Structure formats: structure tokens, C-alpha cells
Short mmCIF file of C-alpha atoms and ligand atoms in Angstrom, two decimals:
data_model
loop_
_atom_site.label_atom_id
_atom_site.label_comp_id
_atom_site.label_asym_id
_atom_site.label_seq_id
_atom_site.Cartn_x
_atom_site.Cartn_y
_atom_site.Cartn_z
CA UNK A 173 178.74 59.09 285.05
CA UNK A 174 181.00 59.55 281.06
CA UNK A 175 183.63 57.01 281.14
CA UNK A 176 185.78 56.78 278.26
CA UNK A 177 186.70 53.21 278.06
CA UNK A 178 189.04 51.53 276.14
CA UNK A 179 189.79 47.31 275.53
CA UNK A 180 186.85 46.41 273.92
CA UNK A 181 188.78 44.78 271.40
CA UNK A 182 192.52 45.64 270.72
CA UNK A 183 193.62 46.86 267.29
CA UNK A 184 197.32 47.46 265.78
CA UNK A 185 199.22 50.15 266.37
CA UNK A 186 200.03 52.43 263.55
CA UNK A 187 203.11 54.00 263.97
CA UNK A 188 203.11 56.45 261.25
CA UNK A 189 206.19 58.65 261.23
CA UNK A 190 205.30 61.89 259.11
CA UNK A 191 208.76 62.42 259.24
CA UNK A 192 207.81 66.06 257.96
CA UNK A 193 211.69 67.61 257.97
CA UNK A 194 212.76 65.20 255.13
CA UNK A 195 211.63 66.11 252.70
CA UNK A 196 213.70 68.39 250.54
CA UNK A 197 216.32 68.06 252.85
CA UNK A 198 217.67 64.69 251.50
CA UNK A 199 216.91 63.72 248.13
CA UNK A 200 217.07 59.89 247.40
CA UNK A 201 220.46 60.50 245.53
CA UNK A 202 221.70 62.43 248.41
CA UNK A 203 220.65 59.85 251.76
CA UNK A 204 223.39 58.06 251.40
CA UNK A 205 226.73 57.34 253.68
CA UNK A 206 226.88 60.43 256.28
CA UNK A 207 223.59 61.38 257.41
CA UNK A 208 224.57 61.56 260.89
CA UNK A 209 223.12 65.24 260.56
CA UNK A 210 220.29 64.56 258.55
CA UNK A 211 217.03 64.03 260.49
CA UNK A 212 216.14 66.89 263.37
CA UNK A 213 217.12 66.09 267.71
CA UNK A 214 213.86 67.12 268.15
CA UNK A 215 211.05 64.04 268.23
CA UNK A 216 207.39 65.03 268.66
CA UNK A 217 205.03 61.91 268.73
CA UNK A 218 201.28 62.38 269.34
CA UNK A 219 198.61 60.16 270.48
CA UNK A 220 196.48 61.20 267.71
CA UNK A 221 197.09 62.25 264.20
CA UNK A 222 195.57 65.50 264.42
CA UNK A 223 197.75 66.58 266.89
CA UNK A 224 200.75 65.43 264.77
CA UNK A 225 199.11 67.15 261.78
CA UNK A 226 199.90 70.41 263.86
CA UNK A 227 202.87 69.78 265.58
CA UNK A 228 203.75 68.71 261.86
CA UNK A 229 203.00 72.35 260.66
CA UNK A 230 204.71 74.41 263.21
CA UNK A 231 207.91 72.44 263.79
CA UNK A 232 208.40 72.19 259.56
CA UNK A 233 212.38 70.50 259.20
CA UNK A 234 212.93 70.96 262.63
CA UNK A 235 211.74 68.08 264.24
CA UNK A 236 210.40 64.82 263.62
CA UNK A 237 206.94 63.77 264.12
CA UNK A 238 204.60 60.68 264.40
CA UNK A 239 201.49 59.64 265.40
CA UNK A 240 200.52 56.51 266.72
CA UNK A 241 196.68 56.65 266.72
CA UNK A 242 196.08 56.76 262.42
CA UNK A 243 194.27 54.08 260.85
CA UNK A 244 191.15 55.16 259.97
CA UNK A 245 189.95 51.80 260.11
CA UNK A 246 189.91 51.46 263.88
CA UNK A 247 188.53 52.54 266.79
CA UNK A 248 190.60 54.89 268.74
CA UNK A 249 188.40 53.81 271.97
CA UNK A 250 189.59 50.37 271.50
CA UNK A 251 193.40 51.33 271.43
CA UNK A 252 195.96 49.06 273.50
CA UNK A 253 199.54 50.74 273.44
CA UNK A 254 202.11 47.89 272.13
CA UNK A 255 205.83 47.96 273.34
CA UNK A 256 207.08 49.28 269.87
CA UNK A 257 204.46 52.77 271.11
CA UNK A 258 206.14 52.57 274.51
CA UNK A 259 209.81 53.06 272.64
CA UNK A 260 208.18 55.73 269.97
CA UNK A 261 207.82 58.39 273.41
CA UNK A 262 210.41 57.00 275.62
CA UNK A 263 212.39 58.42 272.07
CA UNK A 264 210.46 61.31 272.27
CA UNK A 265 211.02 64.81 273.15
CA UNK A 266 207.25 66.54 273.01
CA UNK A 267 204.58 64.09 273.57
CA UNK A 268 200.95 65.67 272.69
CA UNK A 269 197.96 63.59 274.15
CA UNK A 270 194.16 64.48 274.00
CA UNK A 271 193.40 63.87 278.19
CA UNK A 272 190.24 63.44 278.96
CA UNK A 273 190.23 59.92 279.67
CA UNK A 274 190.54 59.40 275.74
CA UNK A 275 193.97 58.34 275.14
CA UNK A 276 194.38 56.66 278.98
CA UNK A 277 197.24 55.04 278.17
CA UNK A 278 199.75 57.83 277.24
CA UNK A 279 199.51 59.07 280.91
CA UNK A 280 201.01 54.89 282.36
CA UNK A 281 203.25 54.87 279.31
CA UNK A 282 204.49 58.33 280.43
CA UNK A 283 204.68 57.60 283.49
CA UNK A 284 206.57 54.30 282.72
CA UNK A 285 209.52 56.12 281.58
CA UNK A 286 210.22 59.51 283.18
CA UNK A 287 212.61 61.64 281.21
CA UNK A 288 212.98 64.95 282.87
CA UNK A 289 214.28 66.15 279.57
CA UNK A 290 210.49 65.82 277.89
CA UNK A 291 207.76 67.93 277.94
CA UNK A 292 204.71 66.86 278.00
CA UNK A 293 200.89 68.65 276.36
CA UNK A 294 197.86 67.76 277.26
CA UNK A 295 195.24 70.04 275.23
CA UNK A 296 192.64 68.94 277.76
CA UNK A 297 195.07 71.21 280.23
CA UNK A 298 195.11 73.85 277.73
CA UNK A 299 191.35 73.53 277.40
CA UNK A 300 191.49 73.55 281.15
CA UNK A 301 189.01 70.99 281.06
CA UNK A 302 187.74 68.82 283.70
CA UNK A 303 187.68 65.07 283.51
CA UNK A 304 184.62 63.61 282.64
CA UNK A 305 183.76 65.64 279.84
CA UNK A 306 183.21 64.87 275.92
CA UNK A 307 186.69 64.01 275.33
CA UNK A 308 186.17 64.33 271.49
CA UNK A 309 187.98 67.63 272.18
CA UNK A 310 189.70 67.72 268.09
CA UNK A 311 186.66 69.04 267.28
CA UNK A 312 185.95 72.11 269.50
CA UNK A 313 187.17 75.31 267.81
CA UNK A 314 189.66 76.36 270.18
CA UNK A 315 191.99 73.13 270.48
CA UNK A 316 193.91 72.63 267.82
CA UNK A 317 195.05 76.39 267.42
CA UNK A 318 195.84 76.68 271.87
CA UNK A 319 197.36 73.04 270.89
CA UNK A 320 199.75 74.92 268.06
CA UNK A 321 200.44 78.01 270.47
CA UNK A 322 201.38 75.74 273.84
CA UNK A 323 203.23 73.83 270.97
CA UNK A 324 204.86 77.09 269.33
CA UNK A 325 206.46 78.06 272.87
CA UNK A 326 208.05 74.56 274.00
CA UNK A 327 209.58 74.24 270.46
CA UNK A 328 211.26 77.70 271.19
CA UNK A 329 211.91 76.87 274.36
CA UNK A 330 213.82 73.96 273.75
CA UNK A 331 215.24 75.08 270.19
CA UNK A 332 215.23 78.87 270.97
CA UNK A 333 218.07 79.25 268.14
CA UNK A 334 214.64 78.23 265.59
CA UNK A 335 212.61 80.43 267.26
CA UNK A 336 211.38 82.46 264.54
CA UNK A 337 211.13 79.83 262.00
CA UNK A 338 208.18 78.27 264.63
CA UNK A 339 206.80 82.31 264.92
CA UNK A 340 206.35 81.90 261.59
CA UNK A 341 204.98 78.45 261.06
CA UNK A 342 202.81 79.48 264.24
CA UNK A 343 201.65 82.33 261.66
CA UNK A 344 201.05 79.99 259.00
CA UNK A 345 198.93 77.52 261.13
CA UNK A 346 196.36 80.13 262.48
CA UNK A 347 196.08 81.82 259.13
CA UNK A 348 195.25 78.27 257.77
CA UNK A 349 192.90 78.03 260.43
CA UNK A 350 191.00 81.34 260.51
CA UNK A 351 188.53 79.92 257.28
CA UNK A 352 187.61 77.10 260.31
CA UNK A 353 186.80 80.12 262.64
CA UNK A 354 184.56 81.73 260.14
CA UNK A 355 182.89 79.37 258.75
CA UNK A 356 182.10 78.25 262.28
CA UNK A 357 180.64 81.51 262.92
CA UNK A 358 178.41 81.68 259.66
CA UNK A 359 177.08 77.87 260.35
CA UNK A 360 176.33 79.41 263.93
CA UNK A 361 174.21 82.45 263.17
CA UNK A 362 172.23 80.07 260.39
CA UNK A 363 171.42 76.87 262.28
CA UNK A 364 171.77 77.79 265.79
CA UNK A 365 169.25 75.85 267.48
CA UNK A 366 168.04 73.44 265.05
CA UNK A 367 167.94 69.90 267.07
CA UNK A 368 170.44 67.20 265.84
CA UNK A 369 170.89 64.25 266.93
CA UNK A 370 173.82 61.78 267.08
CA UNK A 371 174.62 57.84 267.45
CA UNK A 372 177.79 59.02 269.57
CA UNK A 373 179.38 62.44 271.10
CA UNK A 374 181.94 62.33 268.33
CA UNK A 375 181.07 65.16 266.83
CA UNK A 376 179.78 67.21 270.79
CA UNK A 377 181.97 70.33 270.82
CA UNK A 378 181.61 71.03 267.01
CA UNK A 379 177.76 70.70 267.55
CA UNK A 380 177.65 72.77 270.69
CA UNK A 381 179.85 75.66 268.71
CA UNK A 382 177.64 75.61 266.41
CA UNK A 383 174.47 76.02 268.34
CA UNK A 384 172.84 73.19 267.84
CA UNK A 385 170.55 71.72 270.25
CA UNK A 386 171.96 68.05 270.63
CA UNK A 387 169.52 65.45 271.21
CA UNK A 388 169.69 61.94 272.21
CA UNK A 389 172.71 62.23 274.40
CA UNK A 390 172.42 59.77 276.98
CA UNK A 391 171.93 57.10 274.51
CA UNK A 392 175.51 58.34 273.43
CA UNK A 393 177.71 58.16 276.18
CA UNK A 394 176.66 54.79 276.15
CA UNK A 395 177.26 53.90 273.28
CA UNK A 396 180.85 55.42 273.36
CA UNK A 397 180.95 54.10 276.71
CA UNK A 398 180.44 50.33 275.34
CA UNK A 399 177.00 49.37 277.17
CA UNK A 400 174.02 48.73 276.41
CA UNK A 401 171.47 52.21 276.24
CA UNK A 402 168.41 52.11 277.98
CA UNK A 403 164.96 50.89 276.27
CA UNK A 404 163.87 54.37 276.96
CA UNK A 405 166.79 56.50 275.65
CA UNK A 406 166.56 54.14 271.92
CA UNK A 407 162.58 54.88 272.47
CA UNK A 408 163.39 58.05 272.97
CA UNK A 409 165.51 58.43 269.96
CA UNK A 410 163.57 56.12 267.70
CA UNK A 411 160.41 58.30 267.92
CA UNK A 412 163.05 61.82 267.18
CA UNK A 413 163.52 59.69 263.76
CA UNK A 414 160.09 58.80 263.17
CA UNK A 415 158.34 62.34 264.00
CA UNK A 416 161.52 63.97 262.24
CA UNK A 417 162.08 65.73 265.16
CA UNK A 418 165.21 66.30 263.59
CA UNK A 419 167.25 68.06 261.11
CA UNK A 420 170.59 65.79 260.75
CA UNK A 421 171.58 62.75 262.47
CA UNK A 422 175.69 62.39 262.76
CA UNK A 423 177.51 59.00 263.28
CA UNK A 424 180.96 57.73 263.91
CA UNK A 425 182.08 56.04 260.96
CA UNK A 426 184.92 54.24 262.44
CA UNK A 427 182.35 52.46 264.72
CA UNK A 428 179.85 49.90 264.03
CA UNK A 429 177.73 49.52 267.63
CA UNK A 430 175.03 47.45 266.08
CA UNK A 431 172.10 49.86 267.77
CA UNK A 432 173.63 53.39 266.57
CA UNK A 433 173.71 51.05 262.91
CA UNK A 434 170.14 50.62 263.64
CA UNK A 435 169.57 54.22 264.41
CA UNK A 436 171.70 55.04 261.29
CA UNK A 437 169.72 52.59 259.05
CA UNK A 438 165.92 53.92 259.80
CA UNK A 439 167.24 57.44 260.03
CA UNK A 440 168.74 56.50 256.43
CA UNK A 441 165.10 55.02 255.95
CA UNK A 442 163.04 58.81 256.99
CA UNK A 443 165.05 60.62 254.54
CA UNK A 444 167.29 62.90 257.77
CA UNK A 445 170.79 63.33 256.60
CA UNK A 446 173.45 61.85 258.09
CA UNK A 447 176.86 63.16 258.37
CA UNK A 448 179.73 60.73 258.82
CA UNK A 449 182.21 61.59 261.26
CA UNK A 450 186.12 60.57 262.61
CA UNK A 451 188.16 59.71 265.52
CA UNK A 452 191.31 59.94 262.59
CA UNK A 453 192.43 62.55 260.40
CA UNK A 454 192.07 61.20 256.69
CA UNK A 455 195.22 60.83 254.78
CA UNK A 456 196.28 63.04 252.60
CA UNK A 457 194.69 65.96 254.51
CA UNK A 458 195.51 69.07 256.55
CA UNK A 459 193.76 69.14 259.80
CA UNK A 460 192.39 72.60 258.64
CA UNK A 461 190.62 70.80 255.28
CA UNK A 462 189.34 67.96 256.89
CA UNK A 463 187.57 70.07 259.48
CA UNK A 464 186.37 72.90 256.43
CA UNK A 465 185.14 69.25 254.63
CA UNK A 466 183.81 68.11 257.55
CA UNK A 467 181.58 71.70 258.17
CA UNK A 468 180.83 71.80 254.16
CA UNK A 469 179.10 68.63 254.62
CA UNK A 470 177.17 69.39 257.66
CA UNK A 471 175.93 72.76 256.11
CA UNK A 472 174.69 70.31 253.01
CA UNK A 473 172.91 68.18 255.61
CA UNK A 474 171.47 71.10 257.53
CA UNK A 475 170.22 72.52 253.91
CA UNK A 476 167.88 69.74 254.41
CA UNK A 477 166.87 66.80 251.77
CA UNK A 478 167.02 67.42 247.69
CA UNK A 479 163.24 66.56 248.04
ZN1 LIG B 272 184.89 58.60 270.59
#
């Protein structure tokens, strides 16, 4: 039973205001007095920064967007919300959560500060996912486009005067995402059925979309849940590495579980290509660029070691 636990250790909440709307509105010289209307009225708070990036692309200058989880050096599974997170959510017009037990603190905080006008978009709900499945939904190629559509609807309902602008930005988002969809299809055509493994299930939804044959899933769930993997699962994983039964190993570059680290080192010693994936979008990227560069790394790894 996959329980996506939180709370092995606390991390500092990094509440990062992306404030997409502020650039180009008020330059440093103009930002003086009388700025009452300098900031858009709509505020969007996303639990995870890749969803905030989608929101920034759809809302443009018409909303202030912030993300709660954005620190690439922290493990989101360990997140514990602080009072500043609760305050940010209380002032939000739209909140975005992953759901699927990935960010249960969101539902708790929202229930603690009800607001009739606030819209809540939960990606697991948009994808009709039941609890208990792989919660790393942003690696499902359907997730971010579904969020973009839902967000366009929510923003247009709250701010009908800018509906045409939201629709135009949705079209731009979708055009930017088309290369991701095309890349997934091209990789699937080439590599479907190839056996791979992972120390954690982070990349699972994308691996499934690529048609890869994922092995050692029980081991991955144990690591994700912070429990000790069964000895038989560890042995099966080691056997896959020693016999080179897998072509790639995916690992979570934001987590440092000792048993996962040991298998990563074993795979590297066996010259099995490894690909690090993250639970946080790196700074200075877009979701489209981030997914494409990850798919590039996957393609290179699946093409095998140089030797
Ligand atoms: Zn995870």
C-alpha cells in the first residue's frame, strides 16, 4: 500500500513570489508612490513550483503567482507547512495542489481557512486519479496541459474582462508543450518495452508514458515512504544491476536514502546509465524546457553507455 508519507524531517518553506505581472509594469524608476493598482488583484498560490510555472504562463500579468515548494535542495515529501504558508493560502484567489496524498498539508491548511471565493484546483482530480497511485503526477504528460485548461477556465470566470488574454496564453502554453508530447511519442516508438529501474517512483508516470518496463517497484515504494525495503526486494534489485538486466536507473537527485544511494553507486560501477530526476522544477527553466531536457537525458541514457 503506497502511503506518501511526510515528516521524516522538516524543511524550511520557500515561498517564492514569481510575480509574473510585475515585470514590465513598473520599472524601478516608476515604483514609487501611488502604486495601489500596480499589483494584479488575483493571487494564485501553487503547492509545487512546476504548477506555479503553468499558472505564470496562463495568468501572465493578470495575477501574482507564487509557489510553496521551490527549493531544489529539499525533499518535498518532508515538507511541513509553516504559518507563512497558511497566510499565503488564506489570501489566494486560486490554489493549486497536486493531491494524491503528495501534499496533504494543503487540504488541511485550506480547510482551516475557508474562503467562499477561493477556487481550488487539484491535479489528481483533474486527471481523475484515485488515491493510492503514483503521486508524481507532473511527470504524466497529460497533467500540465489539463491544469492549463482548468486554470484558464477558472481565471476567465473570475476575471471575464481578460478571458481573451487567458485563452491566447493557453494556446501559447499548448504550442510550447507540443514538443514534449512529440518527444514522448518518438521515444516510446523507439524504446517501448525496454527494462529500466529506479530507486524511487518519481519518474514513474513518464516512464509509463514512454512504455518503459519499470522493475523493482516495491523497492521504490519503500524508499518513497521512508520504510526499510524488504531484503528480497533489495536482492532482486542488486541482481538486476549485476546481470545488467536494466538499461537505465532513475534516481531522485533530491533525496538521499542510504539504500537508494548504495544501488545508485552499484549501477554506476556496473556502467548502467543513470538519470537523476527531481521533484522540483529547477530555477531558470520553464516546465516545457525542464521536461524536454529530462527527456533528452533519458534518450541519451537509453542509447547506452559510450563504451
Ligand atoms: Zn516523491
